[in-house]
mmCIF file of C-alpha atoms in Angstrom:
data_model
loop_
_atom_site.group_PDB
_atom_site.id
_atom_site.type_symbol
_atom_site.label_atom_id
_atom_site.label_comp_id
_atom_site.label_asym_id
_atom_site.label_seq_id
_atom_site.Cartn_x
_atom_site.Cartn_y
_atom_site.Cartn_z
ATOM 1 C CA MET A 213 132.015 -115.800 -29.185
ATOM 2 C CA THR A 214 128.922 -115.049 -27.110
ATOM 3 C CA PRO A 215 129.355 -114.373 -23.376
ATOM 4 C CA TRP A 216 127.403 -117.498 -22.350
ATOM 5 C CA SER A 217 129.189 -119.927 -24.669
ATOM 6 C CA ASN A 218 131.876 -120.800 -22.118
ATOM 7 C CA ARG A 219 129.376 -121.452 -19.341
ATOM 8 C CA PRO A 220 128.386 -125.090 -18.658
ATOM 9 C CA LEU A 221 124.896 -124.750 -20.124
ATOM 10 C CA GLY A 222 125.860 -122.419 -22.948
ATOM 11 C CA GLY A 223 123.525 -123.053 -25.876
ATOM 12 C CA TRP A 224 121.107 -125.142 -23.816
ATOM 13 C CA ARG A 225 117.413 -124.351 -24.137
ATOM 14 C CA VAL A 226 115.618 -125.682 -21.044
ATOM 15 C CA LEU A 227 111.877 -125.987 -20.451
ATOM 16 C CA VAL A 228 110.798 -124.928 -16.950
ATOM 17 C CA PRO A 229 107.197 -126.186 -16.645
ATOM 18 C CA ARG A 230 106.329 -124.244 -13.495
ATOM 19 C CA GLY A 231 105.848 -120.513 -13.071
ATOM 20 C CA GLY A 232 105.607 -118.352 -9.989
ATOM 21 C CA PRO A 233 108.542 -117.451 -7.727
ATOM 22 C CA TRP A 234 109.955 -120.988 -7.890
ATOM 23 C CA GLY A 235 109.907 -121.231 -11.673
ATOM 24 C CA HIS A 236 111.347 -117.794 -12.265
ATOM 25 C CA GLY A 237 114.002 -118.366 -9.605
ATOM 26 C CA VAL A 238 115.057 -121.562 -11.380
ATOM 27 C CA ALA A 239 115.100 -119.708 -14.703
ATOM 28 C CA SER A 240 117.436 -117.107 -13.205
ATOM 29 C CA ASP A 241 119.816 -119.818 -11.959
ATOM 30 C CA LEU A 242 119.738 -121.516 -15.366
ATOM 31 C CA ARG A 243 120.606 -118.257 -17.102
ATOM 32 C CA ALA A 244 123.537 -117.813 -14.724
ATOM 33 C CA ALA A 245 124.811 -121.199 -15.945
ATOM 34 C CA GLY A 246 124.492 -120.055 -19.560
ATOM 35 C CA ALA A 247 121.185 -121.680 -20.475
ATOM 36 C CA SER A 248 118.214 -120.132 -22.261
ATOM 37 C CA PRO A 249 115.290 -121.156 -20.025
ATOM 38 C CA VAL A 250 111.706 -121.029 -21.218
ATOM 39 C CA VAL A 251 109.170 -120.744 -18.401
ATOM 40 C CA ALA A 252 105.951 -122.397 -19.557
ATOM 41 C CA PRO A 253 103.687 -123.392 -16.645
ATOM 42 C CA MET A 254 101.950 -126.677 -17.455
ATOM 43 C CA ILE A 255 99.804 -126.874 -14.331
ATOM 44 C CA ASN A 256 97.882 -124.344 -12.341
ATOM 45 C CA PHE A 257 95.370 -124.386 -9.560
ATOM 46 C CA ALA A 258 91.684 -123.633 -9.657
ATOM 47 C CA PRO A 259 89.560 -122.796 -6.614
ATOM 48 C CA ALA A 260 88.388 -125.723 -4.556
ATOM 49 C CA ASP A 261 84.757 -126.705 -5.019
ATOM 50 C CA ASP A 262 84.132 -125.957 -1.331
ATOM 51 C CA SER A 263 85.802 -122.564 -1.073
ATOM 52 C CA GLU A 264 83.958 -121.740 2.148
ATOM 53 C CA ALA A 265 85.594 -124.704 3.919
ATOM 54 C CA LEU A 266 89.014 -123.390 2.901
ATOM 55 C CA ARG A 267 88.274 -119.844 4.080
ATOM 56 C CA THR A 268 87.015 -121.171 7.415
ATOM 57 C CA ALA A 269 90.109 -123.353 7.874
ATOM 58 C CA LEU A 270 92.467 -120.458 7.080
ATOM 59 C CA ALA A 271 90.629 -118.238 9.555
ATOM 60 C CA SER A 272 91.064 -120.915 12.234
ATOM 61 C CA LEU A 273 94.729 -121.193 11.258
ATOM 62 C CA ALA A 274 95.242 -117.460 11.718
ATOM 63 C CA ALA A 275 93.506 -117.665 15.110
ATOM 64 C CA GLY A 276 96.019 -120.248 16.348
ATOM 65 C CA ALA A 277 93.726 -123.266 16.325
ATOM 66 C CA PHE A 278 96.403 -125.669 15.052
ATOM 67 C CA ASP A 279 99.732 -126.955 16.330
ATOM 68 C CA TRP A 280 100.896 -127.912 12.837
ATOM 69 C CA LEU A 281 100.173 -127.035 9.229
ATOM 70 C CA THR A 282 101.279 -129.615 6.669
ATOM 71 C CA VAL A 283 102.038 -128.464 3.124
ATOM 72 C CA THR A 284 102.555 -131.161 0.504
ATOM 73 C CA SER A 285 103.025 -129.144 -2.674
ATOM 74 C CA ALA A 286 104.345 -125.816 -3.878
ATOM 75 C CA THR A 287 100.912 -125.165 -5.365
ATOM 76 C CA THR A 288 99.463 -125.127 -1.854
ATOM 77 C CA VAL A 289 101.889 -122.286 -1.139
ATOM 78 C CA ASP A 290 100.390 -120.396 -4.089
ATOM 79 C CA VAL A 291 96.968 -120.838 -2.481
ATOM 80 C CA LEU A 292 98.237 -119.585 0.891
ATOM 81 C CA SER A 293 99.740 -116.538 -0.804
ATOM 82 C CA ALA A 294 96.618 -115.860 -2.864
ATOM 83 C CA HIS A 295 94.527 -115.861 0.330
ATOM 84 C CA GLN A 296 97.183 -113.896 2.219
ATOM 85 C CA ALA A 297 97.011 -116.608 4.852
ATOM 86 C CA THR A 298 98.511 -115.873 8.246
ATOM 87 C CA VAL A 299 100.369 -118.594 10.128
ATOM 88 C CA PRO A 300 100.911 -117.598 13.774
ATOM 89 C CA ASP A 301 104.173 -118.286 15.589
ATOM 90 C CA SER A 302 102.413 -120.927 17.676
ATOM 91 C CA THR A 303 101.776 -123.052 14.577
ATOM 92 C CA HIS A 304 104.632 -125.065 13.084
ATOM 93 C CA ILE A 305 104.849 -125.732 9.347
ATOM 94 C CA ALA A 306 105.879 -129.093 7.906
ATOM 95 C CA ALA A 307 106.812 -129.199 4.207
ATOM 96 C CA VAL A 308 106.896 -132.433 2.238
ATOM 97 C CA GLY A 309 110.178 -131.631 0.469
ATOM 98 C CA GLU A 310 112.768 -129.039 -0.453
ATOM 99 C CA THR A 311 110.799 -127.674 -3.416
ATOM 100 C CA THR A 312 107.781 -127.003 -1.218
ATOM 101 C CA ALA A 313 109.980 -125.643 1.571
ATOM 102 C CA ALA A 314 111.684 -123.257 -0.864
ATOM 103 C CA ALA A 315 108.303 -122.025 -2.097
ATOM 104 C CA LEU A 316 107.164 -121.443 1.491
ATOM 105 C CA THR A 317 110.320 -119.517 2.326
ATOM 106 C CA ALA A 318 109.990 -117.402 -0.815
ATOM 107 C CA ALA A 319 106.421 -116.580 0.207
ATOM 108 C CA GLY A 320 107.571 -115.467 3.658
ATOM 109 C CA TYR A 321 106.621 -118.500 5.749
ATOM 110 C CA GLN A 322 108.875 -120.171 8.319
ATOM 111 C CA VAL A 323 109.417 -123.902 7.692
ATOM 112 C CA ASP A 324 110.010 -126.055 10.774
ATOM 113 C CA LEU A 325 110.204 -129.569 9.342
ATOM 114 C CA VAL A 326 111.277 -131.154 6.043
ATOM 115 C CA PRO A 327 111.835 -134.929 5.717
ATOM 116 C CA PRO A 328 115.564 -135.462 5.070
ATOM 117 C CA GLU A 329 115.107 -138.583 2.933
ATOM 118 C CA ASP A 330 111.609 -139.614 1.877
ATOM 119 C CA ASN A 331 109.903 -136.559 0.391
ATOM 120 C CA SER A 332 106.417 -138.024 0.368
ATOM 121 C CA ALA A 333 103.319 -138.081 2.544
ATOM 122 C CA LYS A 334 104.623 -141.256 4.183
ATOM 123 C CA GLY A 335 107.966 -139.612 4.856
ATOM 124 C CA LEU A 336 106.288 -136.581 6.389
ATOM 125 C CA LEU A 337 104.092 -138.814 8.527
ATOM 126 C CA ARG A 338 107.165 -140.634 9.806
ATOM 127 C CA GLU A 339 109.037 -137.413 10.638
ATOM 128 C CA LEU A 340 106.089 -135.916 12.522
ATOM 129 C CA SER A 341 106.192 -138.844 14.957
ATOM 130 C CA GLN A 342 109.163 -137.262 16.757
ATOM 131 C CA PHE A 343 106.825 -134.548 18.072
ATOM 132 C CA GLU A 344 104.358 -137.015 19.567
ATOM 133 C CA GLN A 345 105.648 -136.792 23.112
ATOM 134 C CA TYR A 346 103.899 -138.522 25.997
ATOM 135 C CA GLY A 347 100.883 -139.342 23.877
ATOM 136 C CA ALA A 348 99.933 -135.684 23.452
ATOM 137 C CA GLU A 349 97.211 -135.075 20.900
ATOM 138 C CA LEU A 350 98.201 -132.634 18.158
ATOM 139 C CA ARG A 351 95.833 -130.359 16.260
ATOM 140 C CA ILE A 352 96.838 -130.475 12.607
ATOM 141 C CA LEU A 353 95.597 -128.775 9.448
ATOM 142 C CA THR A 354 96.389 -130.658 6.262
ATOM 143 C CA LEU A 355 95.884 -128.749 3.023
ATOM 144 C CA ARG A 356 95.805 -130.851 -0.125
ATOM 145 C CA SER A 357 94.766 -130.953 -3.766
ATOM 146 C CA ASP A 358 91.588 -132.606 -4.957
ATOM 147 C CA ILE A 359 93.573 -135.525 -6.434
ATOM 148 C CA ALA A 360 95.849 -136.206 -3.462
ATOM 149 C CA LYS A 361 95.479 -139.480 -1.591
ATOM 150 C CA PRO A 362 94.671 -138.984 2.126
ATOM 151 C CA VAL A 363 97.750 -140.912 3.274
ATOM 152 C CA LEU A 364 98.931 -138.231 5.684
ATOM 153 C CA THR A 365 95.493 -137.447 7.097
ATOM 154 C CA GLU A 366 94.564 -141.073 7.704
ATOM 155 C CA GLY A 367 97.955 -141.850 9.232
ATOM 156 C CA LEU A 368 97.750 -138.934 11.668
ATOM 157 C CA ILE A 369 94.191 -139.785 12.693
ATOM 158 C CA ALA A 370 95.234 -143.392 13.275
ATOM 159 C CA ARG A 371 97.858 -142.106 15.712
ATOM 160 C CA GLY A 372 95.243 -140.266 17.737
ATOM 161 C CA HIS A 373 95.566 -136.709 16.465
ATOM 162 C CA THR A 374 92.835 -134.240 15.583
ATOM 163 C CA VAL A 375 93.155 -133.528 11.878
ATOM 164 C CA GLU A 376 91.248 -131.126 9.692
ATOM 165 C CA SER A 377 91.807 -132.092 6.068
ATOM 166 C CA VAL A 378 90.800 -129.437 3.564
ATOM 167 C CA VAL A 379 90.989 -129.406 -0.229
ATOM 168 C CA ALA A 380 92.916 -126.230 -1.013
ATOM 169 C CA TYR A 381 92.743 -126.366 -4.792
ATOM 170 C CA ARG A 382 91.948 -128.350 -7.897
ATOM 171 C CA THR A 383 94.844 -129.199 -10.204
ATOM 172 C CA ILE A 384 94.285 -128.273 -13.838
ATOM 173 C CA GLY A 385 96.484 -128.456 -16.896
ATOM 174 C CA VAL A 386 97.659 -125.305 -18.668
ATOM 175 C CA PRO A 387 98.030 -125.479 -22.470
ATOM 176 C CA VAL A 388 101.568 -124.940 -23.690
ATOM 177 C CA ASP A 389 102.105 -122.511 -26.549
ATOM 178 C CA GLU A 390 102.031 -124.389 -29.860
ATOM 179 C CA ALA A 391 105.346 -122.827 -30.913
ATOM 180 C CA ILE A 392 107.030 -124.377 -27.855
ATOM 181 C CA VAL A 393 105.532 -127.778 -28.651
ATOM 182 C CA ARG A 394 106.809 -127.557 -32.240
ATOM 183 C CA ASP A 395 110.286 -126.582 -31.056
ATOM 184 C CA ILE A 396 110.371 -129.492 -28.610
ATOM 185 C CA GLN A 397 109.319 -131.970 -31.266
ATOM 186 C CA ALA A 398 111.950 -130.499 -33.598
ATOM 187 C CA GLY A 399 114.630 -131.206 -30.988
ATOM 188 C CA GLU A 400 115.406 -127.571 -30.206
ATOM 189 C CA PHE A 401 115.225 -128.058 -26.433
ATOM 190 C CA LYS A 402 118.072 -129.733 -24.554
ATOM 191 C CA ALA A 403 116.220 -130.510 -21.317
ATOM 192 C CA VAL A 404 112.941 -130.367 -19.422
ATOM 193 C CA LEU A 405 112.548 -130.220 -15.643
ATOM 194 C CA VAL A 406 109.944 -132.537 -14.114
ATOM 195 C CA THR A 407 108.948 -131.232 -10.700
ATOM 196 C CA SER A 408 105.868 -133.302 -9.865
ATOM 197 C CA GLY A 409 103.661 -136.128 -11.019
ATOM 198 C CA SER A 410 101.105 -133.586 -12.226
ATOM 199 C CA VAL A 411 103.722 -131.966 -14.439
ATOM 200 C CA ALA A 412 104.724 -135.377 -15.794
ATOM 201 C CA GLU A 413 101.097 -136.084 -16.673
ATOM 202 C CA GLN A 414 100.854 -132.840 -18.653
ATOM 203 C CA ILE A 415 104.134 -133.564 -20.429
ATOM 204 C CA LYS A 416 102.661 -136.867 -21.576
ATOM 205 C CA LEU A 417 99.332 -135.358 -22.604
ATOM 206 C CA GLN A 418 100.609 -132.202 -24.302
ATOM 207 C CA LEU A 419 104.080 -132.990 -25.582
ATOM 208 C CA GLY A 420 103.808 -136.696 -26.366
ATOM 209 C CA PRO A 421 106.995 -138.738 -26.869
ATOM 210 C CA LEU A 422 109.976 -136.496 -26.239
ATOM 211 C CA PRO A 423 112.991 -136.544 -28.581
ATOM 212 C CA GLU A 424 115.780 -138.851 -27.414
ATOM 213 C CA THR A 425 118.131 -135.870 -27.520
ATOM 214 C CA MET A 426 116.089 -134.083 -24.845
ATOM 215 C CA ILE A 427 117.126 -134.788 -21.255
ATOM 216 C CA VAL A 428 114.256 -135.384 -18.847
ATOM 217 C CA ALA A 429 115.371 -134.416 -15.342
ATOM 218 C CA ALA A 430 113.267 -135.295 -12.281
ATOM 219 C CA ILE A 431 113.589 -133.481 -8.981
ATOM 220 C CA GLY A 432 113.414 -136.639 -6.863
ATOM 221 C CA PRO A 433 112.818 -140.414 -6.805
ATOM 222 C CA GLN A 434 109.090 -140.096 -6.108
ATOM 223 C CA THR A 435 108.653 -137.695 -9.022
ATOM 224 C CA ALA A 436 110.630 -140.098 -11.220
ATOM 225 C CA ARG A 437 108.318 -142.946 -10.209
ATOM 226 C CA ASP A 438 105.248 -140.815 -10.871
ATOM 227 C CA ALA A 439 106.633 -139.860 -14.288
ATOM 228 C CA ALA A 440 107.223 -143.525 -15.136
ATOM 229 C CA ALA A 441 103.629 -144.302 -14.151
ATOM 230 C CA TYR A 442 102.470 -141.760 -16.741
ATOM 231 C CA GLY A 443 104.782 -143.216 -19.375
ATOM 232 C CA VAL A 444 107.328 -140.400 -19.290
ATOM 233 C CA ARG A 445 110.939 -141.546 -19.399
ATOM 234 C CA VAL A 446 113.392 -140.019 -16.917
ATOM 235 C CA ASP A 447 117.061 -139.648 -17.815
ATOM 236 C CA LEU A 448 118.382 -138.336 -14.522
ATOM 237 C CA VAL A 449 117.251 -137.723 -10.952
ATOM 238 C CA ALA A 450 118.627 -134.935 -8.777
ATOM 239 C CA LYS A 451 120.801 -136.157 -5.890
ATOM 240 C CA GLU A 452 118.915 -133.885 -3.527
ATOM 241 C CA ARG A 453 115.312 -132.814 -3.830
ATOM 242 C CA SER A 454 115.981 -129.176 -4.604
ATOM 243 C CA ALA A 455 116.136 -126.848 -7.583
ATOM 244 C CA VAL A 456 119.866 -126.318 -7.040
ATOM 245 C CA SER A 457 120.548 -130.051 -7.146
ATOM 246 C CA LEU A 458 118.369 -130.434 -10.241
ATOM 247 C CA ILE A 459 120.334 -127.781 -12.096
ATOM 248 C CA ASP A 460 123.625 -129.260 -10.875
ATOM 249 C CA ALA A 461 122.630 -132.637 -12.342
ATOM 250 C CA ILE A 462 122.012 -131.062 -15.754
ATOM 251 C CA VAL A 463 125.300 -129.160 -15.557
ATOM 252 C CA GLU A 464 127.163 -132.421 -14.900
ATOM 253 C CA VAL A 465 125.618 -133.977 -18.007
ATOM 254 C CA ALA A 466 126.531 -130.916 -20.053
ATOM 255 C CA LYS A 467 130.132 -131.043 -18.851
ATOM 256 C CA SER A 468 130.336 -134.765 -19.610
ATOM 257 C CA ASN A 469 128.940 -134.257 -23.100
ATOM 258 C CA LYS A 470 131.386 -131.440 -23.744
ATOM 259 C CA ALA A 471 134.313 -133.602 -22.630
ATOM 260 C CA ASP A 472 133.154 -136.402 -24.942
ATOM 261 C CA ASP A 473 132.848 -133.986 -27.865
ATOM 262 C CA GLU A 474 136.338 -132.613 -27.319
ATOM 263 C CA GLY A 475 137.837 -136.100 -27.139
ATOM 264 C CA PRO A 476 141.286 -136.992 -25.805
ATOM 265 C CA ALA A 477 144.072 -134.463 -25.936
ATOM 266 C CA ASP A 478 146.451 -134.791 -28.914
ATOM 267 C CA TYR A 479 150.038 -134.814 -27.714
#
């Protein structure tokens, strides 16, 4: 009997479609639960078309020109790290959700605000309102992808704040190794983690219809809705918007399946 066979995810092959510190951290946690994770990044970032605007904004950030920095994706954290961006103590950081907050922490940044419920631009906009005391105007830098809707920027401007909205990166798909695609289609993977709408889009484009035996696990309700919009079914949604909760949800399914396979005790 192999050492991992008695662990909850023993024998489970799980696709982790994001690399970097977050993806490899998740893979480590999956291995601890007995799984065999395969890290295969399906999205990456390319430099923004206006790279000079980004460099100028990051220089202003380092100089303390902003009260807040809003970060709405873990990919933005990759950009900050790649540019070795400095965030002074005078600037607070607001992360859209736990995944982004975890990526920021792993990269060495201090996170000051994460929406407790609605992990979306609207949720972040709502939570930032608590810092709008006595009508004070805030100076805010919003970093976003080229495909992101300006919900946060427009909402903050409408409330009277000075907002500099800068495209930090372009989202591009990363081809998955053909051997992985064949194994997925052959039903050799037990689960795939869906961590964003962009990942869901690549799953649809590159992997096509997933086998019914493969569990599709989304990290949160918004990601599940985005996946549905791309035609990707979702079998379960993490109770909390974090990697730990996502893995816990898969473990619960594995335990339930194991109990069903064993059947009732024979007395």
